[in-house]
Coordinates of C-alpha atoms in Angstrom, one line a residue:
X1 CA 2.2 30.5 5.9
X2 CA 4.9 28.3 4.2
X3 CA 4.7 24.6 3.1
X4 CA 6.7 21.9 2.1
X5 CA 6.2 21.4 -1.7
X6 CA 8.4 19.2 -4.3
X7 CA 9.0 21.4 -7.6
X8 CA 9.6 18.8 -11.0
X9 CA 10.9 20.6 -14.1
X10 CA 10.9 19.0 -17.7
X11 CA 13.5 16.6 -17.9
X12 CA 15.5 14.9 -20.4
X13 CA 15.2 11.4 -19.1
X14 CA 15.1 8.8 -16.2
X15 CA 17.9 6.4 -17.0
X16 CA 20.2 4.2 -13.9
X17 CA 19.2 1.4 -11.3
X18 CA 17.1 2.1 -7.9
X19 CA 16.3 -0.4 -5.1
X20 CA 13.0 -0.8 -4.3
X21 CA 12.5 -0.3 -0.6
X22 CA 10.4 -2.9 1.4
X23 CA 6.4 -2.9 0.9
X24 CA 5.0 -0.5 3.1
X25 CA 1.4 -2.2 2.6
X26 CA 3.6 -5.5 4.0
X27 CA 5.3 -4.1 6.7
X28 CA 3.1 -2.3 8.6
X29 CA 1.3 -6.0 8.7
X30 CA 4.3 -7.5 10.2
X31 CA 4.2 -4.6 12.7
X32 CA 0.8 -4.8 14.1
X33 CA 1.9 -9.4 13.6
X34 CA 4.7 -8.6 16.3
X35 CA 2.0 -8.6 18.6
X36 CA 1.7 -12.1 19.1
X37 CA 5.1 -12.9 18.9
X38 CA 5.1 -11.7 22.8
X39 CA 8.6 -10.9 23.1
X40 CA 11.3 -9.0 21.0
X41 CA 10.7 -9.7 16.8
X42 CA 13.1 -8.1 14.0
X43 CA 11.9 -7.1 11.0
X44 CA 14.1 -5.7 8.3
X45 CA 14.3 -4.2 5.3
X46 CA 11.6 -1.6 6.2
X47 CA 10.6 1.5 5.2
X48 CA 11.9 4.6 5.9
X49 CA 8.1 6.5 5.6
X50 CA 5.9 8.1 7.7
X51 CA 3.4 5.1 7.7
X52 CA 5.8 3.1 9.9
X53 CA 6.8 5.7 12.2
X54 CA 2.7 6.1 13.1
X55 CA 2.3 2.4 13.3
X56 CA 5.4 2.1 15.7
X57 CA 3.7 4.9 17.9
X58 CA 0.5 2.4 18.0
X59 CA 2.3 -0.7 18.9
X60 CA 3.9 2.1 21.7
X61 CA 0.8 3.1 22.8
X62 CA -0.3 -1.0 23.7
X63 CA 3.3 -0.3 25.5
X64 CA 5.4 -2.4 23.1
X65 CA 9.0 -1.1 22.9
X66 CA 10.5 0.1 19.2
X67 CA 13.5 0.7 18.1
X68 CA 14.7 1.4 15.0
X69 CA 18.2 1.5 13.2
X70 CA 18.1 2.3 9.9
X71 CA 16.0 -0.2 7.6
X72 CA 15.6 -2.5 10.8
X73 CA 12.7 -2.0 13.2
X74 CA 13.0 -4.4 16.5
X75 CA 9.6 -4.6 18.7
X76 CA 9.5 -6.0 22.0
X77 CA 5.8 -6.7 22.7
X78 CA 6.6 -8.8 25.7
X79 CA 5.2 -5.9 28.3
X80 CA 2.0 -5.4 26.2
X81 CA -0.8 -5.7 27.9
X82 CA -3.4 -3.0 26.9
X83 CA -5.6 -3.7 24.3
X84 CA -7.0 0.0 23.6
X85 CA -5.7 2.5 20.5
X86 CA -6.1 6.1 20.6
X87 CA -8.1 7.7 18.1
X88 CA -5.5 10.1 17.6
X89 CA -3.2 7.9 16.1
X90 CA -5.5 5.2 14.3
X91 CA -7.1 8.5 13.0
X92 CA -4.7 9.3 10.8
X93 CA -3.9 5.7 8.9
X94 CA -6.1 2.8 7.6
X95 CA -3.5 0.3 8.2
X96 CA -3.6 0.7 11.8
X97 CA -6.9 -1.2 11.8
X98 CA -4.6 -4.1 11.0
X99 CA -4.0 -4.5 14.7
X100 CA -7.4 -5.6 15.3
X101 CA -7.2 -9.4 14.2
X102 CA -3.4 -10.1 16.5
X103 CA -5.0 -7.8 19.6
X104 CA -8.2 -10.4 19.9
X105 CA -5.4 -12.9 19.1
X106 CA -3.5 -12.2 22.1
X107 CA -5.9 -11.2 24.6
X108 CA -9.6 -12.4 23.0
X109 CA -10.4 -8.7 23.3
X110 CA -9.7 -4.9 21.2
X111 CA -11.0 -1.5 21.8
X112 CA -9.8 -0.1 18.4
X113 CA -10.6 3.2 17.0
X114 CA -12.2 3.5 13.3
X115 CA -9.4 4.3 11.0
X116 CA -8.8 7.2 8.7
X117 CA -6.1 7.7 6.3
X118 CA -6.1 8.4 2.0
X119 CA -9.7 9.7 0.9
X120 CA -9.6 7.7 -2.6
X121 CA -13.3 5.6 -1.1
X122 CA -15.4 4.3 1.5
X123 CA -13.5 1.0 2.1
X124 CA -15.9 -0.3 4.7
X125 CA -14.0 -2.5 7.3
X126 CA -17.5 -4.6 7.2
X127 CA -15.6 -7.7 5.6
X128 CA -13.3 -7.5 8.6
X129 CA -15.8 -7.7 11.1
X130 CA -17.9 -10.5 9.3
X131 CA -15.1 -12.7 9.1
X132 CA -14.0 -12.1 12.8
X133 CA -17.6 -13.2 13.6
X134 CA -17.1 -15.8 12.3
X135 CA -14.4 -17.0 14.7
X136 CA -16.3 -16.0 17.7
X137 CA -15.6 -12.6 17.8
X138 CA -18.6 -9.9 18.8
X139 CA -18.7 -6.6 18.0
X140 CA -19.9 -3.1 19.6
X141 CA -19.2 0.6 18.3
X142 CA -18.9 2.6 21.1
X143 CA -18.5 6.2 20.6
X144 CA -15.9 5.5 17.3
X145 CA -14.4 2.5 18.8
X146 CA -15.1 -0.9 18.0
X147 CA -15.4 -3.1 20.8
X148 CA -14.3 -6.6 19.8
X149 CA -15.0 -9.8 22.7
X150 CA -15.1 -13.3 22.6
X151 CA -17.3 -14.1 24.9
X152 CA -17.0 -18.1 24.1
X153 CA -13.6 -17.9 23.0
X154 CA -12.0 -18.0 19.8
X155 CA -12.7 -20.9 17.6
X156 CA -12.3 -22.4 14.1
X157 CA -14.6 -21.3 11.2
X158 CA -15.4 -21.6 7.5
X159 CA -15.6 -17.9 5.9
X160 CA -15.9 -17.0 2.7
X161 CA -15.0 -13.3 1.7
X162 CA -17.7 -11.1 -0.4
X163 CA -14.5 -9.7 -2.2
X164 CA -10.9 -10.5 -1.5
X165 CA -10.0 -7.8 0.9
X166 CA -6.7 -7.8 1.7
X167 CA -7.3 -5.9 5.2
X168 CA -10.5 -8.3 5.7
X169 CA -7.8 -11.6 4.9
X170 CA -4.7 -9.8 6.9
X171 CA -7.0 -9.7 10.0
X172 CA -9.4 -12.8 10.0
X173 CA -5.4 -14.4 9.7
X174 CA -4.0 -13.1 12.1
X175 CA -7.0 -13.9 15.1
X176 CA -7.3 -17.2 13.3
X177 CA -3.7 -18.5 14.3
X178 CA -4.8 -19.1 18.0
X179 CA -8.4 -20.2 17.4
X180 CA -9.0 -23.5 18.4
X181 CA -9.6 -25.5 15.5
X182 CA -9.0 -24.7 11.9
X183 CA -10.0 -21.7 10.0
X184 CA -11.0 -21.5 6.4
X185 CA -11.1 -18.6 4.2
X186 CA -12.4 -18.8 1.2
X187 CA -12.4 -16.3 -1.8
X188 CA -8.9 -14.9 0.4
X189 CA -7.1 -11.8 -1.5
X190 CA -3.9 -13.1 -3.0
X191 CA -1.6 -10.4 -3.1
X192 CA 1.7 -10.6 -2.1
X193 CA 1.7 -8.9 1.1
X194 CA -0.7 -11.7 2.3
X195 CA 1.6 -14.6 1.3
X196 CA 4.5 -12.2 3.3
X197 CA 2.6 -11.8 6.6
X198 CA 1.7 -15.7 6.6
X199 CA 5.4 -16.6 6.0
X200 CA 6.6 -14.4 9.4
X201 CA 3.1 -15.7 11.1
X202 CA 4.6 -19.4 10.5
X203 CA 8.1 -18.3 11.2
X204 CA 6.4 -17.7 14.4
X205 CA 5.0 -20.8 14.7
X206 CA 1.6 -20.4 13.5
X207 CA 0.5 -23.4 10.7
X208 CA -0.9 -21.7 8.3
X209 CA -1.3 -22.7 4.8
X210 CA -2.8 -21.7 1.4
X211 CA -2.0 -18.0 1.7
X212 CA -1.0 -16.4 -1.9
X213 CA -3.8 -18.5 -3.3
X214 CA -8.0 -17.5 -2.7
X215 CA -7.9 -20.3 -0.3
X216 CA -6.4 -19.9 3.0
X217 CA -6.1 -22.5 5.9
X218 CA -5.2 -22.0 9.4
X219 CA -4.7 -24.8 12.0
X220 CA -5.1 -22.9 15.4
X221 CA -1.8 -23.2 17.7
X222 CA -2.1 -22.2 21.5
X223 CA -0.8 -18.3 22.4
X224 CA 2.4 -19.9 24.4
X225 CA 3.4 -21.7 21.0
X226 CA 3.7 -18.5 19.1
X227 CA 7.5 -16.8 20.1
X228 CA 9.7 -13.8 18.1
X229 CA 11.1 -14.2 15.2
X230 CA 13.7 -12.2 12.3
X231 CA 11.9 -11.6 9.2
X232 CA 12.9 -9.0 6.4
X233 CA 9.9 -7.4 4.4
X234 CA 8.9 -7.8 0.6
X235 CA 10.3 -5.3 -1.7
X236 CA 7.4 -3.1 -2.7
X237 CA 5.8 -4.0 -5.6
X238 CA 3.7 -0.4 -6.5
X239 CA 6.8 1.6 -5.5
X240 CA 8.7 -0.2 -8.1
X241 CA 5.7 0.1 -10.6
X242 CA 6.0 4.2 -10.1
X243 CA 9.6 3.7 -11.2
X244 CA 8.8 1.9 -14.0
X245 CA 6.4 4.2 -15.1
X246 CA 8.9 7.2 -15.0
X247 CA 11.7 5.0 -16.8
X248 CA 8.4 4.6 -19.7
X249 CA 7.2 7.6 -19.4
X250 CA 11.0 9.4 -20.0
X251 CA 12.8 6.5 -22.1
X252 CA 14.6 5.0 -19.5
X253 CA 16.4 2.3 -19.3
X254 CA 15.3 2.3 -15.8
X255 CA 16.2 -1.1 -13.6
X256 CA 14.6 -1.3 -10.3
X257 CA 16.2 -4.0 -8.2
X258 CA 14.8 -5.7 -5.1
X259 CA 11.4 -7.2 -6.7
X260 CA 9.9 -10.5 -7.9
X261 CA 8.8 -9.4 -11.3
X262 CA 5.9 -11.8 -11.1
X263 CA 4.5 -9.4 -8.3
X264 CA 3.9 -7.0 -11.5
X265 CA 2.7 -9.6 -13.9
X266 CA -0.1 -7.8 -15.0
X267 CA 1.9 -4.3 -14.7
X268 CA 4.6 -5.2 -16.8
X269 CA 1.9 -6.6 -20.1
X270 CA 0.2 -3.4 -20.1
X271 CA 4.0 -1.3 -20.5
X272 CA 4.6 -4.0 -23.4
X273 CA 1.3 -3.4 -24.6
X274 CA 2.0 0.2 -24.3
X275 CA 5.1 0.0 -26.6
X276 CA 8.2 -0.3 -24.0
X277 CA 10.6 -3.0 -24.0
X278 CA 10.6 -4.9 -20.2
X279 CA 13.5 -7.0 -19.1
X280 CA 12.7 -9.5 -16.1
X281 CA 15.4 -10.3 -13.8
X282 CA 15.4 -12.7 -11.2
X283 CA 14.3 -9.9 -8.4
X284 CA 14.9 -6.9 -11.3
X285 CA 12.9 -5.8 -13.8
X286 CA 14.2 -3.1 -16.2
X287 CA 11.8 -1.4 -18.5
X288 CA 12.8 1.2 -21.8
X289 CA 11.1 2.8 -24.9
X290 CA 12.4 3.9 -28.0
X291 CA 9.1 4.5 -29.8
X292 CA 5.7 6.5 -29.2
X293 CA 3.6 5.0 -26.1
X294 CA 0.2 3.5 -27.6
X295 CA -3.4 4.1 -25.9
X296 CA -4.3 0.8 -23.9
X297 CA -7.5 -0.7 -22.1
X298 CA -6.8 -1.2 -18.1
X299 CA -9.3 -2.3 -15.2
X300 CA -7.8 -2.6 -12.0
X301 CA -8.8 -5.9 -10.1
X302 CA -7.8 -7.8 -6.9
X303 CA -4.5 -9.2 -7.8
X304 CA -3.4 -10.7 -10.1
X305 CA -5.5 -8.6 -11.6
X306 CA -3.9 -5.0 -12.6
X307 CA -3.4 -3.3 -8.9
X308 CA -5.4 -0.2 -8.3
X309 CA -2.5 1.8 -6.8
X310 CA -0.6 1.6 -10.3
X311 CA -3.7 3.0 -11.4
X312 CA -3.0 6.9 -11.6
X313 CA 0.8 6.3 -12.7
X314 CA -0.6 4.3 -15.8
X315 CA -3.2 7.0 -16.3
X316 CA -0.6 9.6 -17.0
X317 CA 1.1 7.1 -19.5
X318 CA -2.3 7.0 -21.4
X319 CA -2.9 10.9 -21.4
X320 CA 0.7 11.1 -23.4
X321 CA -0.1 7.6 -25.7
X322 CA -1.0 7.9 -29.2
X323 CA -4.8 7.0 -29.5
X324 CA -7.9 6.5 -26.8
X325 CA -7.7 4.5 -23.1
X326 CA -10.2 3.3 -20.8
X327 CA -9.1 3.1 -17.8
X328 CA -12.2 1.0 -15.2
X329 CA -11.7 1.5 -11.6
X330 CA -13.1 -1.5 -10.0
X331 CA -11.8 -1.1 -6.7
X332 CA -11.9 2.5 -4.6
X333 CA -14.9 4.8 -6.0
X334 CA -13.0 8.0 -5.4
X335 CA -9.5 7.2 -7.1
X336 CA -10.3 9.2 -10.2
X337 CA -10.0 12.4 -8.2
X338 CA -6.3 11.9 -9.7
X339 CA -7.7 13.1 -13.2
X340 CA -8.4 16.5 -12.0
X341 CA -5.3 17.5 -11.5
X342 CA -3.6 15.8 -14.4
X343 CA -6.2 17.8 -16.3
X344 CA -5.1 21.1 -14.9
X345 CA -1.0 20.1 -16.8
X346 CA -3.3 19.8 -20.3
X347 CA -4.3 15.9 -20.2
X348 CA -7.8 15.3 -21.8
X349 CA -9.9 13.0 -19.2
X350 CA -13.7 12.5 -19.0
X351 CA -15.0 11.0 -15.7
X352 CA -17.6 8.7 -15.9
X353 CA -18.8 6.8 -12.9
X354 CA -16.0 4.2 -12.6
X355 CA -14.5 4.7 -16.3
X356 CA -12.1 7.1 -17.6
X357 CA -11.8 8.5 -21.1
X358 CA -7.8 9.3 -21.5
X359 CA -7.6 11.0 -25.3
X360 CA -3.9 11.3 -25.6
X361 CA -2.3 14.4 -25.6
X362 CA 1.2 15.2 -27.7
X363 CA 2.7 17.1 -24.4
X364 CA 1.8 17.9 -20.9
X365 CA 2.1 21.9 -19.0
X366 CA 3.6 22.5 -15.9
X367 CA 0.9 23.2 -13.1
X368 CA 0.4 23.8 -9.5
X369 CA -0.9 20.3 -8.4
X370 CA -1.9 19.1 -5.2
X371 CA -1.9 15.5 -4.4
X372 CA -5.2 13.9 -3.5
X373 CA -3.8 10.6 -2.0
X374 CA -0.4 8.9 -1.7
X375 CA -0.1 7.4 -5.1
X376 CA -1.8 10.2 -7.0
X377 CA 1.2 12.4 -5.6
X378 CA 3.8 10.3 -6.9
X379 CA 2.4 10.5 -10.3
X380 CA 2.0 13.9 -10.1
X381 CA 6.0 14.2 -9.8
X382 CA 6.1 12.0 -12.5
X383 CA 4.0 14.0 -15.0
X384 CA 6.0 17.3 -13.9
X385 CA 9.1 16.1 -15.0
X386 CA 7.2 14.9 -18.3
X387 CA 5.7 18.7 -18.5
X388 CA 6.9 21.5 -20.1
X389 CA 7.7 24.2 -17.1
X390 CA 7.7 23.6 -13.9
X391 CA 5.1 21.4 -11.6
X392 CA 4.8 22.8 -8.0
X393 CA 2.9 19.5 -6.0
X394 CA 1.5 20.6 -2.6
X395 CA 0.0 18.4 0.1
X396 CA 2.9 15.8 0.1
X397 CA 3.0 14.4 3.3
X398 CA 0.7 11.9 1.1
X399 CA 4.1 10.9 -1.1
X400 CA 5.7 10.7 2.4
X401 CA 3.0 7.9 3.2
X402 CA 4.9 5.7 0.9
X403 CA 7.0 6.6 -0.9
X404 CA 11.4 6.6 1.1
X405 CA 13.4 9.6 -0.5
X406 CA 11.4 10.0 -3.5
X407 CA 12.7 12.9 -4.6
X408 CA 16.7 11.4 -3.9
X409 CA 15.9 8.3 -5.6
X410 CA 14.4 10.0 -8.9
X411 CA 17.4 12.7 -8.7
X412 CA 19.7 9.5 -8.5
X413 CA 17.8 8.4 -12.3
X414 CA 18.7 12.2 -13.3
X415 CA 14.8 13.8 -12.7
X416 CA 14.8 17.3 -12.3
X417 CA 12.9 17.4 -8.8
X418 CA 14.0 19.0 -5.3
X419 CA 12.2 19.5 -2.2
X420 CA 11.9 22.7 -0.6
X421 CA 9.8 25.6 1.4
X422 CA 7.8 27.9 -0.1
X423 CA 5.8 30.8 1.1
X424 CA 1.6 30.3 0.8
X425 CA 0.8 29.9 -2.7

């Protein structure tokens, strides 16, 4: 059998500008949001990934309409009404649970398969479900679907988060905006992508306030006050982080264009802390090194804190950094399964429980790697064109998750990389 692999050979440097493309974890939100827009939204400067062509064949599935031309997606939900996913899609990403909170919404009802998607940890959808209880909402699993009613109606309600999930926030949101009555939540994630989704929510004539911050208030509006509306997406913060991380890794100067460099606050102290040079921009942020990278102390946290998806690029900084890192994973159990394979290219890694011991190595091998989950896989390119040889990466339909024309847009910085078929290795 053959496969689709990307092969990264040693290369001299990363060095040029790229445009980061709009945050997949944002609008894949602002999909399942057109929901209760009930009629024809716009949302542009989206993705090109496979994450947005699954999510537009769920939003098909309720019967919406999508079209898409280029970097501008155009959903017309007004003929939606089923309420049901199939497994077979919801299967296959996490996100698509993020239609939950705008189906009960809309119709005070779901059937919603349990989601699948990147095996990096259990990421229980409990916090989803409490919160939507909350509001009125009541809850069956029948056969692997969840069953949402309201058999009351929806109505205000003061929650309070056990962690700031941003899936658990995105949802209890997105119902809350026609609950009658206004809707607290309390100990709300604060990442970008929240304070993204309320800004189109309100464009669409929800009155929602607070989001951004780990206090969130919603004044429910009646369904028939909520109408379409032209929104453009984020830029993505963690695909400009993995850029970053190359122009650090290789030299650089990289620039990535397209991002509020306060979305990386916390990103952009560990590279100075690591020895590079940042430059912030207005919505650029351009980062180079001239000396050795130095060993640094990271433990990924809701944000601000450092974000857990920039956690395997920075772990293949450390394994190359003069000195000893401890890297904490606070967030997904299972996101270590990363160090494996950097281990197999010569990195020195000891696992244990949620810590990582990264002794840093003077250079890196070439390796056949497979990637383990979406960002793991874009590090993996990283570290092959940081490796002596040549890195074959398998299994990277993950990288296409996420990540629009990787392998074009690190060429474009001059990385050795290219994307091919080869024969069963």
């Amino acid at each position: 059998m053959s496969e689709e692999v990307i092969i990264a050979r040693e290369s001299e440097n990363l060095t040029g500008t790229v445009r980061a493309s709009g945050a997949k974890n944002s609008a894949l939100k602002l999909m399942a949001a057109s929901l209760l827009g009930q009629g024809k939204s716009t949302i542009r400067n989206v993705p090109l990934i496979s994450d947005i062509y699954i999510m537009g064949r769920v939003l098909e599935a309720l019967d919406a309409q999508v079209t898409r031309e280029d970097h501008v997606l155009t959903i017309d939900t007004t003929a939606v009404e089923r309420y049901e996913t199939p497994y077979e899609l919801v299967s296959k990403m996490r996100a698509s649970i993020s239609v939950l909170g705008p189906l009960i919404g809309r119709f005070g009802c779901a059937h919603v398969a349990m989601p699948g998607g990147c095996q990096i940890g259990a990421r229980r959808i409990d916090m989803h479900l409490v919160g939507l209880e909350q509001l009125g909402v009541h809850f069956e699993i029948d056969h692997g679907f969840l069953i949402a009613t309201t058999p009351n109606g929806l109505h205000g309600g003061n929650i309070t988060l056990e962690f700031p999930s941003v899936g658990a926030t995105e949802n209890t949101m997105m119902a809350a905006v026609t609950a009658e009555g206004r809707t607290t939540i309390d100990n709300a994630a604060c990442e970008p992508e929240i304070e993204d989704l309320a800004l189109m929510l309100n464009e669409m004539g929800a009155q929602i306030e607070g989001a951004g911050s780990s206090s969130i208030t919603i004044e429910g509006v009646p369904l028939s006050a909520l109408h379409p509306c032209d929104h453009a997406t984020v830029g993505d913060r963690i695909e400009a982080g993995t850029f970053l991380v190359g122009g650090a890794l290789l030299g650089g100067p990289v620039t990535v264009e397209g991002i509020n460099p306060s979305y990386l606050r916390m990103a952009l102290m560990k590279l100075r802390a690591m020895g590079c040079i940042v430059e912030e921009g207005e919505q650029s942020v351009t980062v180079r090194r001239d000396g050795p990278l130095r060993a640094v102390d990271i433990q990924t946290l809701p944000h601000p804190g450092f974000p857990t998806d920039l956690q395997a690029q920075f772990m293949l900084l450390a394994s190359l950094a003069e000195g000893n890192s401890v890297i904490t994973e606070n967030v997904f159990e299972n996101r270590f399964m990363f160090a494996s394979e950097l281990v197999r290219m010569g990195a020195d890694v000891t696992i244990d429980d949620h810590h990582a011991l990264v002794r840093g190595v003077k250079r890196l091998q070439g390796a056949p790697v497979v990637s383990t989950d979406l960002r793991a896989g874009g590090a993996l390119v990283l570290a092959g064109m940081a490796a002596e040889g040549e890195t074959i990466v398998r299994k990277i339909s993950h990288i296409d998750r996420g990540y629009e024309d990787y392998v074009g847009k690190l060429t474009s910085l001059g990385g050795n990389v290219e994307r091919t078929v080869v024969d069963d290795i």
